[in-house]
Amino acid sequence: MSSITTDTYCGKCGEPIYNEDSHNRKPCPKCGATSRKYSLTASVTVAVSASVKATVVLYPQSLLDTAESLISKGDELSLSMAVILCHTACDIAADRAFSSILDSNSLGHIKKELRAMFSGYSPNNDRLWNLYSALSGEKIQHKPFWTPLKKSYDCRTDIVHKGKMADMKQATITHKEATSFVAYLKQ
Ligand SMILES: [Zn+2]
């Protein structure tokens, strides 16, 4: 079960805006601006009865599935949420892959220290992905999904930090490359 909650605020003064049609924005009741910013919360509940292994496999994929259904809606807010969800799926998959590759290289005992050295799993985090490649024996940066995924990460940053919206092309590419990335990491 996945659910997404969206809160809308005035882009200028931050006043909360309720029940707005994104195709027909009215001026902010407080300052009159029509720009908007959004805050997104995605939550995924996994059935308790599922086996541990099934849960591990399910999670990034369920985010990608939710992203796909958002893309089919086609409006700019849904497309932007889809981009964010795809990158959340990538983060979770990367976190798990990093953890299991440390275990399989007998480095599990310094996992906590290694994690603390790297802030997050952005594709721009070259040192982390160089380490991952060294441990896996295969350059992840040479995979076909890598460059478009990296570019898409910048699109995600624009959405989260600058309030920009994604378009259909950006969302579709992000979903495709994120799916390849998650599959590559076997998550
Ligand atoms: Zn306002």
PDB file of C-alpha atoms and ligand atoms in Angstrom:
ATOM      1  CA  MET A   1       0.000   0.000   0.000  1.00  0.00           C
ATOM      2  CA  SER A   2       1.447   3.353  -1.002  1.00  0.00           C
ATOM      3  CA  SER A   3      -0.034   6.727  -0.310  1.00  0.00           C
ATOM      4  CA  ILE A   4       1.033  10.245  -1.068  1.00  0.00           C
ATOM      5  CA  THR A   5      -0.026  13.377   0.720  1.00  0.00           C
ATOM      6  CA  THR A   6       0.507  16.731  -0.916  1.00  0.00           C
ATOM      7  CA  ASP A   7       0.304  20.094   0.778  1.00  0.00           C
ATOM      8  CA  THR A   8       0.181  23.260  -1.307  1.00  0.00           C
ATOM      9  CA  TYR A   9       1.489  26.620  -0.210  1.00  0.00           C
ATOM     10  CA  CYS A  10       1.703  30.067  -1.782  1.00  0.00           C
ATOM     11  CA  GLY A  11       5.102  30.361  -3.489  1.00  0.00           C
ATOM     12  CA  LYS A  12       5.527  33.931  -2.288  1.00  0.00           C
ATOM     13  CA  CYS A  13       4.200  34.226   1.276  1.00  0.00           C
ATOM     14  CA  GLY A  14       3.855  30.558   2.265  1.00  0.00           C
ATOM     15  CA  GLU A  15       0.123  30.702   3.058  1.00  0.00           C
ATOM     16  CA  PRO A  16      -1.406  27.173   2.916  1.00  0.00           C
ATOM     17  CA  ILE A  17      -3.696  26.769  -0.116  1.00  0.00           C
ATOM     18  CA  TYR A  18      -6.503  24.215   0.114  1.00  0.00           C
ATOM     19  CA  ASN A  19      -8.449  22.328  -2.569  1.00  0.00           C
ATOM     20  CA  GLU A  20      -6.917  24.085  -5.538  1.00  0.00           C
ATOM     21  CA  ASP A  21      -7.341  22.992  -9.125  1.00  0.00           C
ATOM     22  CA  SER A  22      -3.728  22.956 -10.377  1.00  0.00           C
ATOM     23  CA  HIS A  23      -4.883  23.908 -13.884  1.00  0.00           C
ATOM     24  CA  ASN A  24      -6.820  26.933 -12.669  1.00  0.00           C
ATOM     25  CA  ARG A  25      -4.970  28.706  -9.872  1.00  0.00           C
ATOM     26  CA  LYS A  26      -6.626  31.560  -8.081  1.00  0.00           C
ATOM     27  CA  PRO A  27      -4.506  34.347  -6.531  1.00  0.00           C
ATOM     28  CA  CYS A  28      -3.309  33.694  -2.964  1.00  0.00           C
ATOM     29  CA  PRO A  29      -5.936  35.047  -0.494  1.00  0.00           C
ATOM     30  CA  LYS A  30      -3.167  36.702   1.506  1.00  0.00           C
ATOM     31  CA  CYS A  31      -0.764  38.221  -1.043  1.00  0.00           C
ATOM     32  CA  GLY A  32      -2.323  37.625  -4.462  1.00  0.00           C
ATOM     33  CA  ALA A  33       0.565  35.546  -5.883  1.00  0.00           C
ATOM     34  CA  THR A  34      -0.193  32.606  -8.171  1.00  0.00           C
ATOM     35  CA  SER A  35       3.140  30.797  -7.761  1.00  0.00           C
ATOM     36  CA  ARG A  36       2.989  27.673  -5.590  1.00  0.00           C
ATOM     37  CA  LYS A  37       5.270  25.404  -3.677  1.00  0.00           C
ATOM     38  CA  TYR A  38       4.450  21.874  -2.611  1.00  0.00           C
ATOM     39  CA  SER A  39       5.413  19.607   0.179  1.00  0.00           C
ATOM     40  CA  LEU A  40       5.176  15.919  -0.507  1.00  0.00           C
ATOM     41  CA  THR A  41       4.930  13.011   1.856  1.00  0.00           C
ATOM     42  CA  ALA A  42       5.100   9.497   0.523  1.00  0.00           C
ATOM     43  CA  SER A  43       4.447   6.557   2.742  1.00  0.00           C
ATOM     44  CA  VAL A  44       4.491   2.888   2.010  1.00  0.00           C
ATOM     45  CA  THR A  45       2.999   0.260   4.248  1.00  0.00           C
ATOM     46  CA  VAL A  46       4.091  -3.284   3.689  1.00  0.00           C
ATOM     47  CA  ALA A  47       1.828  -6.092   4.841  1.00  0.00           C
ATOM     48  CA  VAL A  48       3.127  -7.571   8.076  1.00  0.00           C
ATOM     49  CA  SER A  49       2.314 -11.067   6.894  1.00  0.00           C
ATOM     50  CA  ALA A  50       4.777 -10.827   3.987  1.00  0.00           C
ATOM     51  CA  SER A  51       8.014 -12.690   4.494  1.00  0.00           C
ATOM     52  CA  VAL A  52      11.107 -10.598   5.203  1.00  0.00           C
ATOM     53  CA  LYS A  53      12.549 -11.371   1.785  1.00  0.00           C
ATOM     54  CA  ALA A  54       9.349 -10.335  -0.011  1.00  0.00           C
ATOM     55  CA  THR A  55       9.310  -7.086   1.934  1.00  0.00           C
ATOM     56  CA  VAL A  56      12.861  -6.273   0.891  1.00  0.00           C
ATOM     57  CA  VAL A  57      12.072  -6.864  -2.767  1.00  0.00           C
ATOM     58  CA  LEU A  58       8.744  -5.056  -2.667  1.00  0.00           C
ATOM     59  CA  TYR A  59       9.612  -1.671  -1.321  1.00  0.00           C
ATOM     60  CA  PRO A  60      11.521   0.212  -4.091  1.00  0.00           C
ATOM     61  CA  GLN A  61       9.328  -1.506  -6.676  1.00  0.00           C
ATOM     62  CA  SER A  62       6.109  -0.338  -5.016  1.00  0.00           C
ATOM     63  CA  LEU A  63       7.399   3.249  -5.129  1.00  0.00           C
ATOM     64  CA  LEU A  64       8.206   2.837  -8.824  1.00  0.00           C
ATOM     65  CA  ASP A  65       4.705   1.442  -9.409  1.00  0.00           C
ATOM     66  CA  THR A  66       3.145   4.398  -7.618  1.00  0.00           C
ATOM     67  CA  ALA A  67       5.318   6.749  -9.687  1.00  0.00           C
ATOM     68  CA  GLU A  68       4.076   5.069 -12.848  1.00  0.00           C
ATOM     69  CA  SER A  69       0.450   5.617 -11.904  1.00  0.00           C
ATOM     70  CA  LEU A  70       1.216   9.263 -11.152  1.00  0.00           C
ATOM     71  CA  ILE A  71       2.844   9.665 -14.577  1.00  0.00           C
ATOM     72  CA  SER A  72      -0.335   8.356 -16.211  1.00  0.00           C
ATOM     73  CA  LYS A  73      -2.249  11.237 -14.563  1.00  0.00           C
ATOM     74  CA  GLY A  74      -0.067  13.632 -16.542  1.00  0.00           C
ATOM     75  CA  ASP A  75      -0.469  16.910 -14.646  1.00  0.00           C
ATOM     76  CA  GLU A  76       2.703  18.721 -13.590  1.00  0.00           C
ATOM     77  CA  LEU A  77       2.266  18.074  -9.871  1.00  0.00           C
ATOM     78  CA  SER A  78       1.780  14.318 -10.390  1.00  0.00           C
ATOM     79  CA  LEU A  79       4.782  14.242 -12.760  1.00  0.00           C
ATOM     80  CA  SER A  80       6.925  16.051 -10.194  1.00  0.00           C
ATOM     81  CA  MET A  81       5.863  13.712  -7.403  1.00  0.00           C
ATOM     82  CA  ALA A  82       6.677  10.776  -9.696  1.00  0.00           C
ATOM     83  CA  VAL A  83      10.250  12.082 -10.168  1.00  0.00           C
ATOM     84  CA  ILE A  84      10.690  12.405  -6.387  1.00  0.00           C
ATOM     85  CA  LEU A  85       9.265   8.930  -5.727  1.00  0.00           C
ATOM     86  CA  CYS A  86      11.567   7.379  -8.350  1.00  0.00           C
ATOM     87  CA  HIS A  87      14.598   8.901  -6.645  1.00  0.00           C
ATOM     88  CA  THR A  88      13.335   7.751  -3.244  1.00  0.00           C
ATOM     89  CA  ALA A  89      13.116   4.230  -4.686  1.00  0.00           C
ATOM     90  CA  CYS A  90      16.721   4.621  -5.945  1.00  0.00           C
ATOM     91  CA  ASP A  91      17.883   5.806  -2.501  1.00  0.00           C
ATOM     92  CA  ILE A  92      16.336   2.832  -0.749  1.00  0.00           C
ATOM     93  CA  ALA A  93      17.706   0.394  -3.320  1.00  0.00           C
ATOM     94  CA  ALA A  94      21.163   2.007  -3.079  1.00  0.00           C
ATOM     95  CA  ASP A  95      21.138   1.875   0.714  1.00  0.00           C
ATOM     96  CA  ARG A  96      20.315  -1.839   0.665  1.00  0.00           C
ATOM     97  CA  ALA A  97      22.766  -2.655  -2.107  1.00  0.00           C
ATOM     98  CA  PHE A  98      25.546  -0.764  -0.328  1.00  0.00           C
ATOM     99  CA  SER A  99      24.783  -2.606   2.890  1.00  0.00           C
ATOM    100  CA  SER A 100      24.760  -6.038   1.270  1.00  0.00           C
ATOM    101  CA  ILE A 101      27.926  -5.438  -0.765  1.00  0.00           C
ATOM    102  CA  LEU A 102      29.764  -4.470   2.429  1.00  0.00           C
ATOM    103  CA  ASP A 103      28.511  -7.666   4.058  1.00  0.00           C
ATOM    104  CA  SER A 104      29.607  -9.813   1.130  1.00  0.00           C
ATOM    105  CA  ASN A 105      33.079  -8.227   1.204  1.00  0.00           C
ATOM    106  CA  SER A 106      33.390  -8.879   4.960  1.00  0.00           C
ATOM    107  CA  LEU A 107      33.154  -5.139   5.665  1.00  0.00           C
ATOM    108  CA  GLY A 108      29.834  -5.352   7.499  1.00  0.00           C
ATOM    109  CA  HIS A 109      31.517  -4.539  10.805  1.00  0.00           C
ATOM    110  CA  ILE A 110      32.515  -1.035   9.596  1.00  0.00           C
ATOM    111  CA  LYS A 111      29.173  -0.309   7.880  1.00  0.00           C
ATOM    112  CA  LYS A 112      28.207   2.406  10.331  1.00  0.00           C
ATOM    113  CA  GLU A 113      31.547   4.212   9.930  1.00  0.00           C
ATOM    114  CA  LEU A 114      31.445   3.957   6.131  1.00  0.00           C
ATOM    115  CA  ARG A 115      27.849   5.208   5.969  1.00  0.00           C
ATOM    116  CA  ALA A 116      28.849   8.213   8.077  1.00  0.00           C
ATOM    117  CA  MET A 117      31.535   9.107   5.516  1.00  0.00           C
ATOM    118  CA  PHE A 118      29.039   9.496   2.677  1.00  0.00           C
ATOM    119  CA  SER A 119      26.036  11.778   2.809  1.00  0.00           C
ATOM    120  CA  GLY A 120      23.308  10.002   0.899  1.00  0.00           C
ATOM    121  CA  TYR A 121      23.220   7.987  -2.317  1.00  0.00           C
ATOM    122  CA  SER A 122      23.002  10.713  -4.945  1.00  0.00           C
ATOM    123  CA  PRO A 123      24.480   9.660  -8.311  1.00  0.00           C
ATOM    124  CA  ASN A 124      26.645  12.785  -7.923  1.00  0.00           C
ATOM    125  CA  ASN A 125      28.333  11.194  -4.911  1.00  0.00           C
ATOM    126  CA  ASP A 126      31.357  10.027  -6.907  1.00  0.00           C
ATOM    127  CA  ARG A 127      33.416   8.699  -3.988  1.00  0.00           C
ATOM    128  CA  LEU A 128      30.590   6.463  -2.814  1.00  0.00           C
ATOM    129  CA  TRP A 129      29.901   5.036  -6.268  1.00  0.00           C
ATOM    130  CA  ASN A 130      33.609   4.550  -6.941  1.00  0.00           C
ATOM    131  CA  LEU A 131      33.760   2.484  -3.765  1.00  0.00           C
ATOM    132  CA  TYR A 132      30.650   0.556  -4.803  1.00  0.00           C
ATOM    133  CA  SER A 133      32.168  -0.142  -8.228  1.00  0.00           C
ATOM    134  CA  ALA A 134      35.434  -1.291  -6.673  1.00  0.00           C
ATOM    135  CA  LEU A 135      33.583  -3.705  -4.389  1.00  0.00           C
ATOM    136  CA  SER A 136      31.297  -5.037  -7.130  1.00  0.00           C
ATOM    137  CA  GLY A 137      34.109  -5.278  -9.702  1.00  0.00           C
ATOM    138  CA  GLU A 138      31.960  -3.491 -12.286  1.00  0.00           C
ATOM    139  CA  LYS A 139      31.807   0.248 -13.078  1.00  0.00           C
ATOM    140  CA  ILE A 140      28.227   1.306 -12.339  1.00  0.00           C
ATOM    141  CA  GLN A 141      29.066   4.700 -13.905  1.00  0.00           C
ATOM    142  CA  HIS A 142      29.473   2.965 -17.293  1.00  0.00           C
ATOM    143  CA  LYS A 143      25.946   1.523 -17.280  1.00  0.00           C
ATOM    144  CA  PRO A 144      23.538   3.087 -19.817  1.00  0.00           C
ATOM    145  CA  PHE A 145      21.135   4.282 -17.106  1.00  0.00           C
ATOM    146  CA  TRP A 146      23.810   6.225 -15.217  1.00  0.00           C
ATOM    147  CA  THR A 147      24.120   9.520 -17.146  1.00  0.00           C
ATOM    148  CA  PRO A 148      20.352  10.058 -17.631  1.00  0.00           C
ATOM    149  CA  LEU A 149      19.754   9.145 -13.989  1.00  0.00           C
ATOM    150  CA  LYS A 150      22.341  11.685 -12.886  1.00  0.00           C
ATOM    151  CA  LYS A 151      20.676  14.362 -15.014  1.00  0.00           C
ATOM    152  CA  SER A 152      17.304  13.406 -13.587  1.00  0.00           C
ATOM    153  CA  TYR A 153      18.672  13.785 -10.074  1.00  0.00           C
ATOM    154  CA  ASP A 154      19.289  17.467 -10.888  1.00  0.00           C
ATOM    155  CA  CYS A 155      15.642  17.705 -11.980  1.00  0.00           C
ATOM    156  CA  ARG A 156      14.626  16.239  -8.594  1.00  0.00           C
ATOM    157  CA  THR A 157      16.798  18.826  -6.816  1.00  0.00           C
ATOM    158  CA  ASP A 158      15.094  21.630  -8.777  1.00  0.00           C
ATOM    159  CA  ILE A 159      11.672  20.308  -7.708  1.00  0.00           C
ATOM    160  CA  VAL A 160      12.564  19.909  -4.038  1.00  0.00           C
ATOM    161  CA  HIS A 161      14.671  23.031  -3.552  1.00  0.00           C
ATOM    162  CA  LYS A 162      13.514  25.488  -6.219  1.00  0.00           C
ATOM    163  CA  GLY A 163       9.824  24.601  -6.550  1.00  0.00           C
ATOM    164  CA  LYS A 164      10.173  23.779 -10.265  1.00  0.00           C
ATOM    165  CA  MET A 165       7.800  21.290 -11.872  1.00  0.00           C
ATOM    166  CA  ALA A 166       8.738  18.268 -13.981  1.00  0.00           C
ATOM    167  CA  ASP A 167       7.346  17.639 -17.453  1.00  0.00           C
ATOM    168  CA  MET A 168       6.203  14.369 -19.035  1.00  0.00           C
ATOM    169  CA  LYS A 169       9.565  13.748 -20.722  1.00  0.00           C
ATOM    170  CA  GLN A 170      11.564  14.210 -17.516  1.00  0.00           C
ATOM    171  CA  ALA A 171       9.200  11.991 -15.510  1.00  0.00           C
ATOM    172  CA  THR A 172       9.162   9.230 -18.131  1.00  0.00           C
ATOM    173  CA  ILE A 173      12.962   9.170 -18.467  1.00  0.00           C
ATOM    174  CA  THR A 174      13.374   9.203 -14.677  1.00  0.00           C
ATOM    175  CA  HIS A 175      11.016   6.254 -14.265  1.00  0.00           C
ATOM    176  CA  LYS A 176      12.763   4.239 -16.976  1.00  0.00           C
ATOM    177  CA  GLU A 177      16.280   4.827 -15.666  1.00  0.00           C
ATOM    178  CA  ALA A 178      15.311   4.420 -12.006  1.00  0.00           C
ATOM    179  CA  THR A 179      13.737   1.072 -12.881  1.00  0.00           C
ATOM    180  CA  SER A 180      16.987  -0.030 -14.583  1.00  0.00           C
ATOM    181  CA  PHE A 181      19.033   1.202 -11.623  1.00  0.00           C
ATOM    182  CA  VAL A 182      16.909  -0.681  -9.060  1.00  0.00           C
ATOM    183  CA  ALA A 183      17.039  -3.809 -11.212  1.00  0.00           C
ATOM    184  CA  TYR A 184      20.830  -3.501 -11.585  1.00  0.00           C
ATOM    185  CA  LEU A 185      21.213  -3.272  -7.810  1.00  0.00           C
ATOM    186  CA  LYS A 186      18.954  -6.344  -7.557  1.00  0.00           C
ATOM    187  CA  GLN A 187      16.668  -4.633  -5.067  1.00  0.00           C
TER     188      GLN A 187
HETATM  189 ZN    ZN B   1       0.621  34.492  -0.759  1.00  0.00          ZN
END
